[in-house]
Tab-separated table of C-alpha atoms in Angstrom:
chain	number	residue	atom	x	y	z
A	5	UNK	CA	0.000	0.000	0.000
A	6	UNK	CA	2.889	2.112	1.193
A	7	UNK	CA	4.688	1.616	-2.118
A	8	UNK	CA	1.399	2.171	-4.339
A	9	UNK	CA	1.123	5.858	-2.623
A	10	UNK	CA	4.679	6.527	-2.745
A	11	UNK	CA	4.449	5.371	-6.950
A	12	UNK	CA	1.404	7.810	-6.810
A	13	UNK	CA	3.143	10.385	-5.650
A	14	UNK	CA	5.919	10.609	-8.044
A	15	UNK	CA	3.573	10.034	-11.022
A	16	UNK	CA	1.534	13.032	-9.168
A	17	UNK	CA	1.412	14.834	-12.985
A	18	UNK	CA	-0.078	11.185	-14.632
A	19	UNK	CA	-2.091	11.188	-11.148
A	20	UNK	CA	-3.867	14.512	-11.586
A	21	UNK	CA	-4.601	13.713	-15.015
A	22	UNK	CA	-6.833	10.911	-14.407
A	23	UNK	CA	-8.437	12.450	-12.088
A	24	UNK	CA	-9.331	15.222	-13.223
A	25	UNK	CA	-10.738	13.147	-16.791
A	26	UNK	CA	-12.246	10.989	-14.506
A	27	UNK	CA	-14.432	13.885	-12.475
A	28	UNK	CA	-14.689	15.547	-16.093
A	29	UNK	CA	-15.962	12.160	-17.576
A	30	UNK	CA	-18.549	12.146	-14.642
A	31	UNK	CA	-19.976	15.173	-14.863
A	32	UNK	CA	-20.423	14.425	-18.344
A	33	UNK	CA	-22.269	11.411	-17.637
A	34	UNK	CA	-25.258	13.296	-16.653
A	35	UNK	CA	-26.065	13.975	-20.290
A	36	UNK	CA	-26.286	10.126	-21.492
A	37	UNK	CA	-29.961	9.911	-21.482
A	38	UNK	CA	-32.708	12.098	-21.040
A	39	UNK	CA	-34.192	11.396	-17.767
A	40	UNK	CA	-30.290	11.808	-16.616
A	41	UNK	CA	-30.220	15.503	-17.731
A	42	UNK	CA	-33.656	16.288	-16.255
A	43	UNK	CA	-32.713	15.121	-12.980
A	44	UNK	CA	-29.273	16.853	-13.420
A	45	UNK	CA	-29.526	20.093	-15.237
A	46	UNK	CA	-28.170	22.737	-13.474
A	47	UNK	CA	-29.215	26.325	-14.797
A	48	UNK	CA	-27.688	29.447	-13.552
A	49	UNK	CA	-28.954	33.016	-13.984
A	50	UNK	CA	-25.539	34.048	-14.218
A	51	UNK	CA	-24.815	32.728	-17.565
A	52	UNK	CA	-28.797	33.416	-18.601
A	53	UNK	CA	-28.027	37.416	-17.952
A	54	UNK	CA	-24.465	37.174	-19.694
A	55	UNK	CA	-26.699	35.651	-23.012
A	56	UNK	CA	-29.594	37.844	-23.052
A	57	UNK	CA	-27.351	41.506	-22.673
A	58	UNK	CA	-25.924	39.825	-25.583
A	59	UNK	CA	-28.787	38.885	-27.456
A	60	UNK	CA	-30.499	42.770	-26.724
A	61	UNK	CA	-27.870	44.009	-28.758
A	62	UNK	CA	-28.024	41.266	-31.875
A	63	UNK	CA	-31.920	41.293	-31.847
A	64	UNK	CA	-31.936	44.296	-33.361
A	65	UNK	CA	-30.395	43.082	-36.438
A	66	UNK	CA	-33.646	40.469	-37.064
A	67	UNK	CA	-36.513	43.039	-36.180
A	68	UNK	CA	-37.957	42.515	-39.712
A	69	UNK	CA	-38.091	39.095	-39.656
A	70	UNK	CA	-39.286	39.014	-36.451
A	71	UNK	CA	-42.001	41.427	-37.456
A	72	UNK	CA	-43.060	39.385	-40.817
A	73	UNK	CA	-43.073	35.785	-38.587
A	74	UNK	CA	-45.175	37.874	-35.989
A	75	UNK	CA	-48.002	39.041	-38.701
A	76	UNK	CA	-47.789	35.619	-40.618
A	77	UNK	CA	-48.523	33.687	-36.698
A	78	UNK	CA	-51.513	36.516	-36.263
A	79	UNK	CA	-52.885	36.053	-39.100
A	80	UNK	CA	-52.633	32.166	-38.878
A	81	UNK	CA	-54.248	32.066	-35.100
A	82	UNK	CA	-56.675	34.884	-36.456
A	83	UNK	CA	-57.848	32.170	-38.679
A	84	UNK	CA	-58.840	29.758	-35.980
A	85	UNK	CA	-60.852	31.843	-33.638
A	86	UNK	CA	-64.203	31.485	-34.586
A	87	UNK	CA	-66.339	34.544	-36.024
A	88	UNK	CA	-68.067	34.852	-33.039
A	89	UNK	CA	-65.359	35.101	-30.629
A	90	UNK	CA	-63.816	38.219	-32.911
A	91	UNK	CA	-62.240	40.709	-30.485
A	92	UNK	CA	-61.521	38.077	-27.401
A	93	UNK	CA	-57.783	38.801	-26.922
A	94	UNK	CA	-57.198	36.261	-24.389
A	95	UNK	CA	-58.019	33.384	-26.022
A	96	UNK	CA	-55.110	31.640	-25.106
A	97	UNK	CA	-55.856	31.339	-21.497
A	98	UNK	CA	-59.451	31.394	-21.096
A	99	UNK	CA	-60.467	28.842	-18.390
A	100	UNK	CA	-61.479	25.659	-20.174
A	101	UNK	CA	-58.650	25.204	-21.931
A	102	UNK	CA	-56.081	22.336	-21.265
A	103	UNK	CA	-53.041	24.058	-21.678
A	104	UNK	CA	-51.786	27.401	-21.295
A	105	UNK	CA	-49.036	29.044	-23.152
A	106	UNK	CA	-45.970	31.251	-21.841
A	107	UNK	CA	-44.408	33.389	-24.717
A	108	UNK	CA	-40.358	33.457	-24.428
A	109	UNK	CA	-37.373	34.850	-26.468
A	110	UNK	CA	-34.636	32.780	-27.065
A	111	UNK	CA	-31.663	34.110	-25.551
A	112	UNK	CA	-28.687	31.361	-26.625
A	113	UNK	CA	-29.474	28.853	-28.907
A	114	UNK	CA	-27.080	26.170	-31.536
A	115	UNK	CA	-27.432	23.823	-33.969
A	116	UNK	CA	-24.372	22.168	-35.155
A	117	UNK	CA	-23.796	20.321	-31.559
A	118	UNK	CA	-24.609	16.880	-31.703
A	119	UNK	CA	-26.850	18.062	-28.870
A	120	UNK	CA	-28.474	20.911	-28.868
A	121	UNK	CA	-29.692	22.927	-26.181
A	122	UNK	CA	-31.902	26.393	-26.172
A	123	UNK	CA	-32.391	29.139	-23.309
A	124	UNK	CA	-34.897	31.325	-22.565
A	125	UNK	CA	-35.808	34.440	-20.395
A	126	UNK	CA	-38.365	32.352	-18.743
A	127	UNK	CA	-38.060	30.962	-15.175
A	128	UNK	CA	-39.821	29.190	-12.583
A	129	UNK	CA	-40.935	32.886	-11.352
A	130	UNK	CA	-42.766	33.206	-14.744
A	131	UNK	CA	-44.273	29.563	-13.883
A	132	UNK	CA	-41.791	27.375	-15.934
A	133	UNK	CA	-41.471	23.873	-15.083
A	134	UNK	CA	-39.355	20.894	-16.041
A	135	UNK	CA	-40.803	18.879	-18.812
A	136	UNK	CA	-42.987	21.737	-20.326
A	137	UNK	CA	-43.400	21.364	-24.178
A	138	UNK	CA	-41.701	24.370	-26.102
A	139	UNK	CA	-43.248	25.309	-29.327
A	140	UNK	CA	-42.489	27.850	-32.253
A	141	UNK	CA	-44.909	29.359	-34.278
A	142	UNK	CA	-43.856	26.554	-37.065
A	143	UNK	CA	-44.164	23.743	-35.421
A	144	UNK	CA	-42.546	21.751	-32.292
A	145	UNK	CA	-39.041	23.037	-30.697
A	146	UNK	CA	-38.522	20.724	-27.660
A	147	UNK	CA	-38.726	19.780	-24.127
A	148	UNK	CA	-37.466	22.325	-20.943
A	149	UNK	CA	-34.818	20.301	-19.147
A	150	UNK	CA	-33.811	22.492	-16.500
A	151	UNK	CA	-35.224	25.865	-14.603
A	152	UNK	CA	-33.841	28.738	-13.005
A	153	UNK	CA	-34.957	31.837	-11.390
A	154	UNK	CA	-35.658	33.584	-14.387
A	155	UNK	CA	-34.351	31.321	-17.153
A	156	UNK	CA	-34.681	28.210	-18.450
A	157	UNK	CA	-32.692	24.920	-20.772
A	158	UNK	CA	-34.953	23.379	-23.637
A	159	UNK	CA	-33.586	20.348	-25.143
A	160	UNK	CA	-34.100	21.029	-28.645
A	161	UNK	CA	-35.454	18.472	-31.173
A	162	UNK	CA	-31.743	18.882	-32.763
A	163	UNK	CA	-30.713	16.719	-29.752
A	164	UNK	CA	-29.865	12.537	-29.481
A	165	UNK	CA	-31.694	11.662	-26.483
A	166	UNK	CA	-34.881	13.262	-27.476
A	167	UNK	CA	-37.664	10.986	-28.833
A	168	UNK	CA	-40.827	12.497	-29.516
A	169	UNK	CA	-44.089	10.490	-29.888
A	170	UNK	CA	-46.045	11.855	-33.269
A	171	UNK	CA	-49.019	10.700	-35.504
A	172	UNK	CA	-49.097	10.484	-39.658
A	173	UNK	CA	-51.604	12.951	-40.321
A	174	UNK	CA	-53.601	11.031	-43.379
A	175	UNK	CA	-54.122	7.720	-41.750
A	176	UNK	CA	-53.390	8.538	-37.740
A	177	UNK	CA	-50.693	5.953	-37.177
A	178	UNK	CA	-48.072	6.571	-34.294
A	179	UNK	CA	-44.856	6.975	-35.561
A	180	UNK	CA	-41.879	8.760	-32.872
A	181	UNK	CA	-39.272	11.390	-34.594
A	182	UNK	CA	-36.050	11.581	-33.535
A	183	UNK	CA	-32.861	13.117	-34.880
A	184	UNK	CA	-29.651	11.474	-36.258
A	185	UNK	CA	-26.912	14.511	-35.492
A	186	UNK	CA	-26.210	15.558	-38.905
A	187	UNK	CA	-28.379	17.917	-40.323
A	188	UNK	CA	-30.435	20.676	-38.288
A	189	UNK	CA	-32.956	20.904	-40.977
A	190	UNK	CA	-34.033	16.842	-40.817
A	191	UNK	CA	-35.040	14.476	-38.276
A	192	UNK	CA	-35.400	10.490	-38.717
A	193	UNK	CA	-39.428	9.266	-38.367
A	194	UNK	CA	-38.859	6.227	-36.863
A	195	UNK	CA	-40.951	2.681	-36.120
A	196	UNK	CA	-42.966	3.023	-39.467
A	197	UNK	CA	-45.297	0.008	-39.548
A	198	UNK	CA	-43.932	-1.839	-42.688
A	199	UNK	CA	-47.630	-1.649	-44.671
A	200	UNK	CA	-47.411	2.155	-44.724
A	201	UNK	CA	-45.810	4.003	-47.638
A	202	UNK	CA	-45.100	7.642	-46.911
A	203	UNK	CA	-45.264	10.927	-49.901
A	204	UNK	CA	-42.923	13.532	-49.463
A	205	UNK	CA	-45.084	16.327	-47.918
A	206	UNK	CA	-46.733	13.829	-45.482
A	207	UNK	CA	-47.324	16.346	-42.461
A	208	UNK	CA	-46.422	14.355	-38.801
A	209	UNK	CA	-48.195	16.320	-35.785
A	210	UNK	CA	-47.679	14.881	-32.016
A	211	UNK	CA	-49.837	12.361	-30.892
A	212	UNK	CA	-51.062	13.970	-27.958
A	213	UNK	CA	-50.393	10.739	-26.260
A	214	UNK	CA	-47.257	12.288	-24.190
A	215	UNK	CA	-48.192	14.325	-21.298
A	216	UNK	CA	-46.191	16.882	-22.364
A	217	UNK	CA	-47.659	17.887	-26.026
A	218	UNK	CA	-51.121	18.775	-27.274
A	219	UNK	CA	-51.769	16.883	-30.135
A	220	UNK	CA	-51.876	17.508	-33.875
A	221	UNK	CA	-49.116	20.406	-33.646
A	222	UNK	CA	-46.937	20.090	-36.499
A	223	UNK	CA	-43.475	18.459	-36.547
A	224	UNK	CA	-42.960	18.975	-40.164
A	225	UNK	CA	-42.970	17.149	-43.641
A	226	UNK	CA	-42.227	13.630	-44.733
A	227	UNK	CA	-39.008	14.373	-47.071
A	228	UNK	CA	-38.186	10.966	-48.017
A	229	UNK	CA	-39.055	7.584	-47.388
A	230	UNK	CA	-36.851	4.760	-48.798
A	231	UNK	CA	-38.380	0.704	-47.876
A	232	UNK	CA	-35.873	-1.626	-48.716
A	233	UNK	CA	-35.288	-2.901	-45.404
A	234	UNK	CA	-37.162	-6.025	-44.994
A	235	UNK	CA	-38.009	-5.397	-41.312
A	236	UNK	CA	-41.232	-4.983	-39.771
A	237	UNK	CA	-40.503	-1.019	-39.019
A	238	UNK	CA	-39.032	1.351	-41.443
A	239	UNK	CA	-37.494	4.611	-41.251
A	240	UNK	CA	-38.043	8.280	-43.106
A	241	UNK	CA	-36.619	11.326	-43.507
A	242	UNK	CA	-38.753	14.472	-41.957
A	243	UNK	CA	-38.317	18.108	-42.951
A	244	UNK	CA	-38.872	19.911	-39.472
A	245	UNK	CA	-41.152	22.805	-40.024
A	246	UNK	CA	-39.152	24.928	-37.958
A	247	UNK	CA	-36.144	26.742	-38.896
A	248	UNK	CA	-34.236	25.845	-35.626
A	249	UNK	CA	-31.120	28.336	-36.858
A	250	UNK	CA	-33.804	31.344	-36.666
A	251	UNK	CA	-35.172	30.698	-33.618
A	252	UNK	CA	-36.161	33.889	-31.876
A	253	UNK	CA	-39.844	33.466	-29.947
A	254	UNK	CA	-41.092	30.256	-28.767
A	255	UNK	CA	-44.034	29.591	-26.726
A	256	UNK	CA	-43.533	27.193	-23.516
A	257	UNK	CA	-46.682	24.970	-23.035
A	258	UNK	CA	-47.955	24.718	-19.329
A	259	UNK	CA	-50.481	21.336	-19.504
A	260	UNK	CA	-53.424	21.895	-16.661
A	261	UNK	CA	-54.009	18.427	-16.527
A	262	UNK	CA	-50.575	16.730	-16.307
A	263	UNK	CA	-50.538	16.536	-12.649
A	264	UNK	CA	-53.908	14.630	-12.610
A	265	UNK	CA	-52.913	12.716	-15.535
A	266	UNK	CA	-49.543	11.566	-14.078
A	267	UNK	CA	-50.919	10.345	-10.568
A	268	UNK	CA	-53.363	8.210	-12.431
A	269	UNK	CA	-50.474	7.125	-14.474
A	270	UNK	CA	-48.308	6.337	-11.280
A	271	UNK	CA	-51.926	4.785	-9.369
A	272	UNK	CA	-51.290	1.964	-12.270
A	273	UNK	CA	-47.985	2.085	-12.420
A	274	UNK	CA	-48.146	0.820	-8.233
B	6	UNK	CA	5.703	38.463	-11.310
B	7	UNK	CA	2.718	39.500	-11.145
B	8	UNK	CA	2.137	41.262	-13.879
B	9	UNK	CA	2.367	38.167	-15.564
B	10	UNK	CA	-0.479	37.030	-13.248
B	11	UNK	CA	-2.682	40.091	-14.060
B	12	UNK	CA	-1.924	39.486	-17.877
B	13	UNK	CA	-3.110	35.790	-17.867
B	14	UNK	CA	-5.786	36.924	-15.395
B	15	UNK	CA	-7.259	39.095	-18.620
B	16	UNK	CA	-6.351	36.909	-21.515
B	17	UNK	CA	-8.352	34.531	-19.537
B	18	UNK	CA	-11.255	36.464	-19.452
B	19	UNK	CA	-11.495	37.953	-23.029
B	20	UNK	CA	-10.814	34.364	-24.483
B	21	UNK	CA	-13.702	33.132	-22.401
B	22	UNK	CA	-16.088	35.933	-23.350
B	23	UNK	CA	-14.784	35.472	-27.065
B	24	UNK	CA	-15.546	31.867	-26.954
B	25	UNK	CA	-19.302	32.190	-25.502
B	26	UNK	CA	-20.307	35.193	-27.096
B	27	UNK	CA	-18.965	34.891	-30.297
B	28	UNK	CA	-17.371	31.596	-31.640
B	29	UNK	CA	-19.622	29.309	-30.239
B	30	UNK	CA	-22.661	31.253	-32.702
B	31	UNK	CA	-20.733	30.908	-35.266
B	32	UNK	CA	-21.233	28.046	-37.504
B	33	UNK	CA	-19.681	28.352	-40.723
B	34	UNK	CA	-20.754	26.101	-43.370
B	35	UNK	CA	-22.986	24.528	-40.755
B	36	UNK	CA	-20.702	22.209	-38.321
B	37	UNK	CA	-17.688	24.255	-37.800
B	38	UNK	CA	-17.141	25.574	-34.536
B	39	UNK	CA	-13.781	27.010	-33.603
B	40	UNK	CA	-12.407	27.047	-30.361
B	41	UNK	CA	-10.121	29.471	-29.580
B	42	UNK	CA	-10.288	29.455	-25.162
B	43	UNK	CA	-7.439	26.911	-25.686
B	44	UNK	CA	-5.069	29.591	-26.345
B	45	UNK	CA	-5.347	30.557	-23.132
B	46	UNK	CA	-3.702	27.157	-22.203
B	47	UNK	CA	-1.089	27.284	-25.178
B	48	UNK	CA	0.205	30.753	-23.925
B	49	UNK	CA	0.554	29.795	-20.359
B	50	UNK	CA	4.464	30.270	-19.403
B	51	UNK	CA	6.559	27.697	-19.852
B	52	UNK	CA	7.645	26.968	-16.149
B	53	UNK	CA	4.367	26.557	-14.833
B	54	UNK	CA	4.278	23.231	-12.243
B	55	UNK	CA	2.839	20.566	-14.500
B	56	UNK	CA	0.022	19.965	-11.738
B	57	UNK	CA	-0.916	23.665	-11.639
B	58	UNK	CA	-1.222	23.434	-15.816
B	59	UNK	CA	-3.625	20.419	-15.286
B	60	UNK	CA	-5.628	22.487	-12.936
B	61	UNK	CA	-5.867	25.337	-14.641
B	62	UNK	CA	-6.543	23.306	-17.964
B	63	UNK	CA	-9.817	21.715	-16.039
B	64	UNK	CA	-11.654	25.121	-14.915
B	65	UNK	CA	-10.867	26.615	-18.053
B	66	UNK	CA	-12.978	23.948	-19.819
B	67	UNK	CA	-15.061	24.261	-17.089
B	68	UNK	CA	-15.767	27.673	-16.937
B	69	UNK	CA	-16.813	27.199	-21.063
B	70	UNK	CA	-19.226	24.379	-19.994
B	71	UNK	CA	-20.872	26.584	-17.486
B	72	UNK	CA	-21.875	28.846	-20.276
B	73	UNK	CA	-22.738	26.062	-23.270
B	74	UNK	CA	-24.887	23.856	-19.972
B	75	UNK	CA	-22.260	20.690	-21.018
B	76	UNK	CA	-20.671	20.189	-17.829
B	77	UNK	CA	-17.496	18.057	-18.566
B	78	UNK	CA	-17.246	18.361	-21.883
B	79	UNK	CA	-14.573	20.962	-22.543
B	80	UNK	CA	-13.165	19.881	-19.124
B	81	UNK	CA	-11.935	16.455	-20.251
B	82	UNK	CA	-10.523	18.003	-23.788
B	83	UNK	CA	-9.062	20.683	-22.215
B	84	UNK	CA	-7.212	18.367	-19.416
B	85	UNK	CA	-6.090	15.827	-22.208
B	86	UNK	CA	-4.398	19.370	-24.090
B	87	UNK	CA	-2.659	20.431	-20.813
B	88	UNK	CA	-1.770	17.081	-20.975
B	89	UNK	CA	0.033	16.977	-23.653
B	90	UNK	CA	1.575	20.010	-23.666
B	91	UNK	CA	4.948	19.728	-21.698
B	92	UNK	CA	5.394	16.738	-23.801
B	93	UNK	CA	5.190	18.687	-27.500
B	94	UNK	CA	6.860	21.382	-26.600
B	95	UNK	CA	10.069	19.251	-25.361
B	96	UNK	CA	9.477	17.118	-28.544
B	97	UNK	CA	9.648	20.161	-30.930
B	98	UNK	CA	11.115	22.401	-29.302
B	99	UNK	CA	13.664	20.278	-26.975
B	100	UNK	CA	16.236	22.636	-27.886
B	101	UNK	CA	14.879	26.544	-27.178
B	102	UNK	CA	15.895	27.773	-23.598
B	103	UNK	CA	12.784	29.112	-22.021
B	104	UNK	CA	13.664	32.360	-19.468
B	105	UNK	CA	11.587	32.495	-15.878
B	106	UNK	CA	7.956	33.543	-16.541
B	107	UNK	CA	8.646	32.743	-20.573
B	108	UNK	CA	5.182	31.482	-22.641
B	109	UNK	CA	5.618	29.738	-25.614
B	110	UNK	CA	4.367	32.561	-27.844
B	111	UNK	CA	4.984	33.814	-31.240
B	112	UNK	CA	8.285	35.800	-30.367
B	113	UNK	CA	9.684	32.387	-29.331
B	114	UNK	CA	8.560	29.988	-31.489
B	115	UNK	CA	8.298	31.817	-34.793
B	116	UNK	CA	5.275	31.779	-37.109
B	117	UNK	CA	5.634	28.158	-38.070
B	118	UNK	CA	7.141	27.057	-35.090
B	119	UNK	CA	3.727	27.764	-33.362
B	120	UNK	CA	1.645	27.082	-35.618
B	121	UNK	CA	2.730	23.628	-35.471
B	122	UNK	CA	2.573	23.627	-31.664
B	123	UNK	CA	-0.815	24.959	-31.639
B	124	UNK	CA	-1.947	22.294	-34.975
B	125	UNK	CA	-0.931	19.377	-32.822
B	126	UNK	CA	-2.701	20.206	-29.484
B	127	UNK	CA	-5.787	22.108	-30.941
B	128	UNK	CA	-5.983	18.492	-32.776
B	129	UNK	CA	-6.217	16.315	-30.271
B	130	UNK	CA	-8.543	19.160	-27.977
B	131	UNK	CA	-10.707	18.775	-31.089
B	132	UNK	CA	-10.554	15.446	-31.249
B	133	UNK	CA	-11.508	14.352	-27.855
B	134	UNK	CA	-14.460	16.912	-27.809
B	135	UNK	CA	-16.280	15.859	-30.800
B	136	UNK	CA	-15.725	12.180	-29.771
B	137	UNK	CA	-17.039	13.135	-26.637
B	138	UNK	CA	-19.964	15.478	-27.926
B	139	UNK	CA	-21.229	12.505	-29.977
B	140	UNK	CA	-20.961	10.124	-28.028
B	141	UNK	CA	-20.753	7.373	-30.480
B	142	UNK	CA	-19.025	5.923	-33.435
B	143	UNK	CA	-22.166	5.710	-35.426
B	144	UNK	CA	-20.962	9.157	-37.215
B	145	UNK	CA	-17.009	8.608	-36.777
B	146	UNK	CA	-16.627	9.603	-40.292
B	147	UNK	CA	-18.352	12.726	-40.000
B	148	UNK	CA	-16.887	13.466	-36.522
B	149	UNK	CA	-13.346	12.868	-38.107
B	150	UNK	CA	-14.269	15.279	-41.206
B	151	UNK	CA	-15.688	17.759	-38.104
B	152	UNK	CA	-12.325	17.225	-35.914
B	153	UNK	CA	-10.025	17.880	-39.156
B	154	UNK	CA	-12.153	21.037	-40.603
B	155	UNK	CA	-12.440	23.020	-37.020
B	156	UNK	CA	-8.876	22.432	-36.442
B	157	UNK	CA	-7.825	24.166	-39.114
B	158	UNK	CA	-10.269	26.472	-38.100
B	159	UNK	CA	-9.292	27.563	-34.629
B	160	UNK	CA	-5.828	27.444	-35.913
B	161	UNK	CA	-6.138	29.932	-38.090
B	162	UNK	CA	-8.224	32.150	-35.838
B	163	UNK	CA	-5.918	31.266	-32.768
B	164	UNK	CA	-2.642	32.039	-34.961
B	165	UNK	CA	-4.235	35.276	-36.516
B	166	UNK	CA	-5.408	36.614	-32.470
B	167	UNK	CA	-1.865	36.092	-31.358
B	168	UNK	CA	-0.508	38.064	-34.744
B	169	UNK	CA	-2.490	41.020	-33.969
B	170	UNK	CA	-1.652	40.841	-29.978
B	171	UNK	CA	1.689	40.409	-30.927
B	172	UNK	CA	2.378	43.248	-33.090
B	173	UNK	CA	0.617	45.539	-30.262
B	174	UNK	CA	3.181	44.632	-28.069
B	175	UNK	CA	6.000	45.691	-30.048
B	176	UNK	CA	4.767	48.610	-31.066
């Protein structure tokens, strides 16, 4: 033992080295799966106020796109409410609804990481939870991972351990999207029931069967959809519908009835 | 003395703020993402304690991961650099005489000099952080063709920041 501490100690710069990796490679290890970096996620207003001083300046520079997306999602929600309900502003939150929405700007986001994460200037003071579904006004973004006073970490779609349960639009069948690392403007549809032959410019929406979506929000468009695997599942390729490098304003989705619907879930689950 | 402290102190800090503010939103050509903190580590002075290089090398990466939310990460690629660095500097440079307090700059090594130096340890940062970012071999080929491209990359923007700090300082 004596001689193992003394051999230690005179490799102390080989020592140091693998232990530092080792605590590195650790703390790394909270990012293998999802449910690790939900339980993990550590967000810090510190580096959320460093981002968004930074992103005040830059957002200046997109105020015309910003506007045009703005106009194009009023005029698209505009198109929903019906005639009678003309001049209610607060649609979003009147009291029957299932789900509320929280409007946030993006204040650091990327897209060339093999995973991708996105913060926003929403925290749990502004009533942001942990697995809240984040949307765009194109389609899906991802899933909040981690909360802070006033900010908060969505893993974005552009992200391996994501996996997100979603329907074929024509014929209803559950299919789950996920996303191969390579390119930010296509995900994988996955678990294709082998009697189904997919178009390019399929639409896949969410199922609604995860607590954490509403269903029939877009995903995006079937792009391709090659068979020759003989399996019983097949895989396609998915255009997302939203442009994940121009992400500016997302909407985080607060479900009413997830608490109920989880304890029922955990009642069978006993 | 410690003006040398006070000078590594700042480089520290503007690298760091560099990195998270503007390299790490830039994504030329879509994947390539240079990372230029390391010079931090590759300007260190040449007589710092081996153990203290480690050290330094692992809150460095550390302090980058606190701002990207990957703790780890840039930790373990930034150790395995400090790592490595006593060792390629006595391999290429076994014969230079380094004074008290000396870095292993431009005015030492010479344009080529460090821009090998900085080639071969920028590689093998860049290496073990795209390994580790994937996490798998399922895209080695397109990790490998990500490793080689941003290597060049932060090379060329690590050997171009230390041409323009340089020249300040003699002038």
């Amino acid at each position: 033992m004596r001689n193992l501490f003394l051999f230690l100690w005179r490799n102390q710069f080989f020592t140091l080295f693998i232990i530092l990796e080792i605590i590195s490679l650790l703390l790394l290890s909270n990012s293998f799966s999802y449910h690790r970096s939900l339980r993990y996620n550590t967000v810090s207003d510190f580096t959320g106020s460093v981002f968004s001083k930074y992103t005040n300046v830059t957002r200046y520079f997109y105020l015309q796109k910003e506007n045009e997306d703005l106009v194009a999602e009023n005029a698209r929600l505009r198109s929903l409410i019906p005639p009678v309900a003309e001049g209610l502003d607060s649609l979003l939150y009147y009291p029957d609804s299932l789900y509320g929405y929280i409007p946030a700007t993006v204040v650091s986001n990327t897209v060339t990481k093999p995973n991708n994460l996105i913060m926003v200037n929403r925290g749990y003071k502004d009533g942001v939870e942990k697995e809240m579904g984040v949307i765009s006004s194109s389609g899906l973004v991802g899933i909040v991972i981690g909360v802070s006073e006033h900010y908060s970490v969505i893993m974005s779609m552009l992200h391996q351990n994501i996996r997100i349960s979603g329907r074929i639009k024509k014929n209803d069948q559950l299919i789950n999207v996920v996303w191969d690392q390579t390119d930010y403007r296509l995900g994988t549809i996955s678990d294709i029931p082998s009697h189904i032959q997919l178009q390019a410019g399929d639409s896949i929406v969410t199922s609604g069967n995860s607590l954490i979506f509403p269903k029939d929000l877009l995903i995006g468009v079937v792009e391709s959809h090659d068979k020759e695997s003989g399996g019983l599942l097949s895989k396609a390729l998915l255009r997302f519908s939203t442009d994940f490098n121009s992400l500016r304003h997302v909407y985080l989705i607060k479900s009413f009835m997830a608490v109920e619907q989880k304890s029922l879930l955990s009642q069978i689950h006993e | 003395m410690p003006g040398l402290l006070i000078n590594n102190i700042v480089r520290f800090i503007l690298l760091i703020l560099m990195q998270v503010l503007v390299f790490n939103h830039l994504n030329l050509g879509g994947y390539l993402n240079p990372s230029v903190y390391v010079l931090f580590i590759l300007l260190l002075p040449n007589d710092i304690k081996p153990s203290l290089l480690l050290i330094v090398g692992f809150f460095t990466g550390l302090s980058v991961d606190f701002f990207t939310n990957t703790p780890g990460l840039h930790a373990a690629a930034t150790v395995l650099l400090a790592f490595f660095r006593p060792g390629i500097i006595r391999l290429f440079f076994g014969n230079l005489e380094f004074g008290p307090g000396e870095s292993p700059g431009l005015n030492k090594l010479g344009v080529t000099g460090f821009f090998r130096y900085a080639l071969v340890l920028i590689f093998i940062h860049h290496l073990a952080l795209f390994l580790l970012e994937s996490l798998s071999l399922n895209h080695i080929l397109f990790t490998l063709f990500r490793t080689l491209l941003s290597t060049v990359l932060s090379c060329l923007v690590v050997l171009i920041l230390v041409l323009l700090t340089t020249a300040r300082k003699k002038r």
